[in-house]
Tab-separated table of C-alpha atoms in Angstrom:
chain	number	residue	atom	x	y	z
A	109	MET	CA	2.839	10.126	-8.022
A	110	ILE	CA	1.446	6.943	-6.525
A	111	THR	CA	-0.560	4.653	-8.796
A	112	LEU	CA	-2.906	1.999	-7.447
A	113	SER	CA	-3.063	-1.243	-9.447
A	114	SER	CA	-4.087	-4.870	-9.484
A	115	VAL	CA	-1.401	-7.531	-9.827
A	116	GLY	CA	-2.391	-8.195	-13.431
A	117	TRP	CA	-1.517	-4.649	-14.462
A	118	ALA	CA	1.280	-3.844	-12.005
A	119	THR	CA	4.260	-4.531	-14.254
A	120	TYR	CA	2.658	-2.767	-17.226
A	121	VAL	CA	1.735	0.262	-15.100
A	122	ALA	CA	5.242	0.407	-13.620
A	123	ASP	CA	6.741	0.400	-17.109
A	124	PHE	CA	4.196	2.846	-18.558
A	125	ARG	CA	4.558	5.311	-15.660
A	126	GLY	CA	8.341	4.900	-15.447
A	127	ALA	CA	7.950	3.866	-11.818
A	128	GLU	CA	11.009	3.830	-9.618
A	129	PHE	CA	9.326	2.113	-6.669
A	130	MET	CA	6.813	-0.691	-6.164
A	131	VAL	CA	4.870	-1.951	-3.173
A	132	SER	CA	3.456	-5.480	-3.549
A	133	LEU	CA	0.981	-6.853	-1.010
A	134	LEU	CA	0.311	-10.462	-1.973
A	135	SER	CA	0.333	-13.918	-0.466
A	136	SER	CA	3.645	-15.743	-0.624
A	137	GLU	CA	2.197	-18.032	-3.306
A	138	THR	CA	1.273	-15.187	-5.642
A	139	MET	CA	4.149	-12.731	-5.065
A	140	ILE	CA	5.545	-11.298	-8.306
A	141	GLU	CA	9.125	-10.759	-9.382
A	142	THR	CA	10.534	-7.254	-9.436
A	143	PRO	CA	9.874	-5.574	-12.799
A	144	GLN	CA	13.009	-4.946	-14.874
A	145	ASN	CA	12.762	-1.155	-14.674
A	146	ILE	CA	12.718	-1.141	-10.851
A	147	GLU	CA	15.796	-1.730	-8.713
A	148	PRO	CA	15.271	-4.707	-6.361
A	149	GLU	CA	15.859	-2.546	-3.275
A	150	ASN	CA	13.055	-0.254	-4.485
A	151	HIS	CA	10.480	-3.064	-4.490
A	152	ILE	CA	8.998	-3.959	-1.121
A	153	LYS	CA	7.261	-7.317	-1.056
A	154	LEU	CA	4.842	-7.600	1.854
A	155	GLU	CA	3.705	-11.207	1.990
A	156	VAL	CA	0.268	-10.836	3.522
A	157	ASP	CA	-3.165	-12.257	2.818
A	158	ASP	CA	-6.275	-10.116	2.531
A	159	ILE	CA	-7.714	-11.051	5.903
A	160	ALA	CA	-8.508	-9.162	9.097
A	161	PHE	CA	-8.053	-11.949	11.661
A	162	GLU	CA	-5.898	-15.038	12.113
A	163	ILE	CA	-6.727	-17.963	9.835
A	164	LYS	CA	-4.611	-21.107	9.925
A	165	GLY	CA	-2.338	-21.301	6.898
A	166	ARG	CA	-2.748	-17.613	6.037
A	167	THR	CA	-0.621	-14.574	6.841
A	168	CYS	CA	-2.582	-11.952	8.730
A	169	PRO	CA	-1.463	-8.316	8.470
A	170	ASN	CA	0.586	-7.359	11.505
A	171	ARG	CA	2.584	-4.518	13.008
A	172	GLY	CA	5.751	-5.726	11.282
A	173	HIS	CA	4.158	-5.317	7.846
A	174	ILE	CA	3.188	-1.714	8.603
A	175	GLN	CA	6.596	-0.931	10.080
A	176	LYS	CA	8.289	-2.249	6.915
A	177	LEU	CA	5.912	-0.198	4.757
A	178	LEU	CA	6.580	2.964	6.755
A	179	HIS	CA	10.340	2.394	6.673
A	180	PHE	CA	10.100	1.938	2.897
A	181	GLY	CA	7.928	5.071	2.681
A	182	LYS	CA	10.784	7.137	4.116
A	183	THR	CA	12.896	6.268	1.051
A	184	ILE	CA	10.324	7.669	-1.376
A	185	ASP	CA	10.397	11.378	-2.153
A	186	GLU	CA	7.433	13.426	-3.332
A	187	PHE	CA	8.593	13.345	-6.968
A	188	SER	CA	8.967	9.557	-7.235
A	189	GLU	CA	6.727	7.362	-9.336
A	190	VAL	CA	5.356	4.537	-7.194
A	191	VAL	CA	3.077	1.616	-8.024
A	192	VAL	CA	1.181	0.056	-5.118
A	193	HIS	CA	-0.681	-3.153	-5.864
A	194	CYS	CA	-2.333	-6.222	-4.419
A	195	ALA	CA	-4.308	-8.956	-6.147
A	196	MET	CA	-7.306	-6.869	-7.204
A	197	GLY	CA	-6.250	-3.326	-6.216
A	198	ARG	CA	-9.234	-3.040	-3.888
A	199	SER	CA	-8.218	-3.845	-0.301
A	200	ARG	CA	-4.579	-4.286	0.738
A	201	SER	CA	-3.070	-1.834	-1.730
A	202	PRO	CA	-5.543	1.002	-1.006
A	203	ALA	CA	-4.777	0.540	2.702
A	204	ALA	CA	-1.050	0.764	1.918
A	205	LEU	CA	-1.588	3.801	-0.319
A	206	ILE	CA	-3.555	5.578	2.410
A	207	THR	CA	-0.832	4.672	4.914
A	208	LEU	CA	1.946	6.121	2.738
A	209	LEU	CA	-0.019	9.327	2.155
A	210	ALA	CA	-0.825	9.662	5.865
A	211	GLN	CA	2.845	9.171	6.699
A	212	ARG	CA	3.823	12.071	4.450
A	213	ASN	CA	0.841	14.289	5.391
A	214	PRO	CA	0.250	14.185	9.155
A	215	ASP	CA	-3.133	15.356	10.479
A	216	MET	CA	-4.750	15.169	7.036
A	217	GLU	CA	-6.347	11.756	7.414
A	218	GLN	CA	-9.842	12.737	6.272
A	219	GLU	CA	-8.583	14.714	3.283
A	220	ILE	CA	-6.368	11.799	2.216
A	221	VAL	CA	-9.149	9.243	2.475
A	222	ASN	CA	-11.592	11.527	0.654
A	223	LEU	CA	-9.097	11.996	-2.189
A	224	VAL	CA	-8.364	8.285	-2.504
A	225	TYR	CA	-12.068	7.377	-2.542
A	226	GLU	CA	-12.737	10.127	-5.086
A	227	GLU	CA	-10.111	8.684	-7.423
A	228	ALA	CA	-10.964	5.021	-6.698
A	229	PRO	CA	-14.545	4.705	-5.430
A	230	HIS	CA	-14.436	0.899	-5.804
A	231	ILE	CA	-11.915	0.367	-2.992
A	232	GLN	CA	-12.523	-1.338	0.337
A	233	PRO	CA	-9.292	-0.804	2.322
A	234	ASN	CA	-8.258	-3.690	4.549
A	235	LEU	CA	-9.386	-2.443	7.949
A	236	LEU	CA	-6.746	-4.320	9.934
A	237	LEU	CA	-3.986	-2.681	7.883
A	238	ILE	CA	-5.669	0.694	8.482
A	239	GLU	CA	-5.930	0.039	12.242
A	240	LEU	CA	-2.278	-0.970	12.409
A	241	ALA	CA	-1.233	2.106	10.420
A	242	ASP	CA	-3.345	4.361	12.636
A	243	THR	CA	-1.494	3.028	15.688
A	244	GLU	CA	1.998	3.188	14.159
A	245	LEU	CA	1.452	6.720	12.831
A	246	GLY	CA	-0.075	7.929	16.115
A	247	CYS	CA	-3.289	9.041	14.435
A	248	LYS	CA	-5.366	8.315	17.561
A	249	GLY	CA	-8.259	6.822	15.590
A	250	LYS	CA	-8.454	9.576	12.966
A	251	LEU	CA	-7.298	7.318	10.136
A	252	ILE	CA	-9.711	4.553	11.178
A	253	ASN	CA	-12.602	7.015	11.414
A	254	ALA	CA	-11.743	8.572	8.042
A	255	VAL	CA	-11.912	5.194	6.296
């Protein structure tokens, strides 16, 4: 199961759910330490700001971030407990969650996005992360259109 969280609840949720994996999408200044119950190699830290275009002094999402996420996604099996979080749990982490689900479930972009919005109607996935994921996964615009 994949649980979406804000940074303030991420460690608690990881402990409560018995998570084995964590995906953190935060700026370098706000990145958290790996929770005690998660092995360091099972915690991917993507240092990225919640922006959709280059801003001086900020880290814009890029292809490398998505490639790292997808590589990490290959290490997670369908029975693993995973916590995906960003600062508020509204933009970067939902985009990462959708990306991981799309990676595991090809050609189900609309169903994935519908499910995620049903469970978390407050989200606003970072569109640049979604565009990058769409390209890397070869979705041909289906993931972008679904979001």
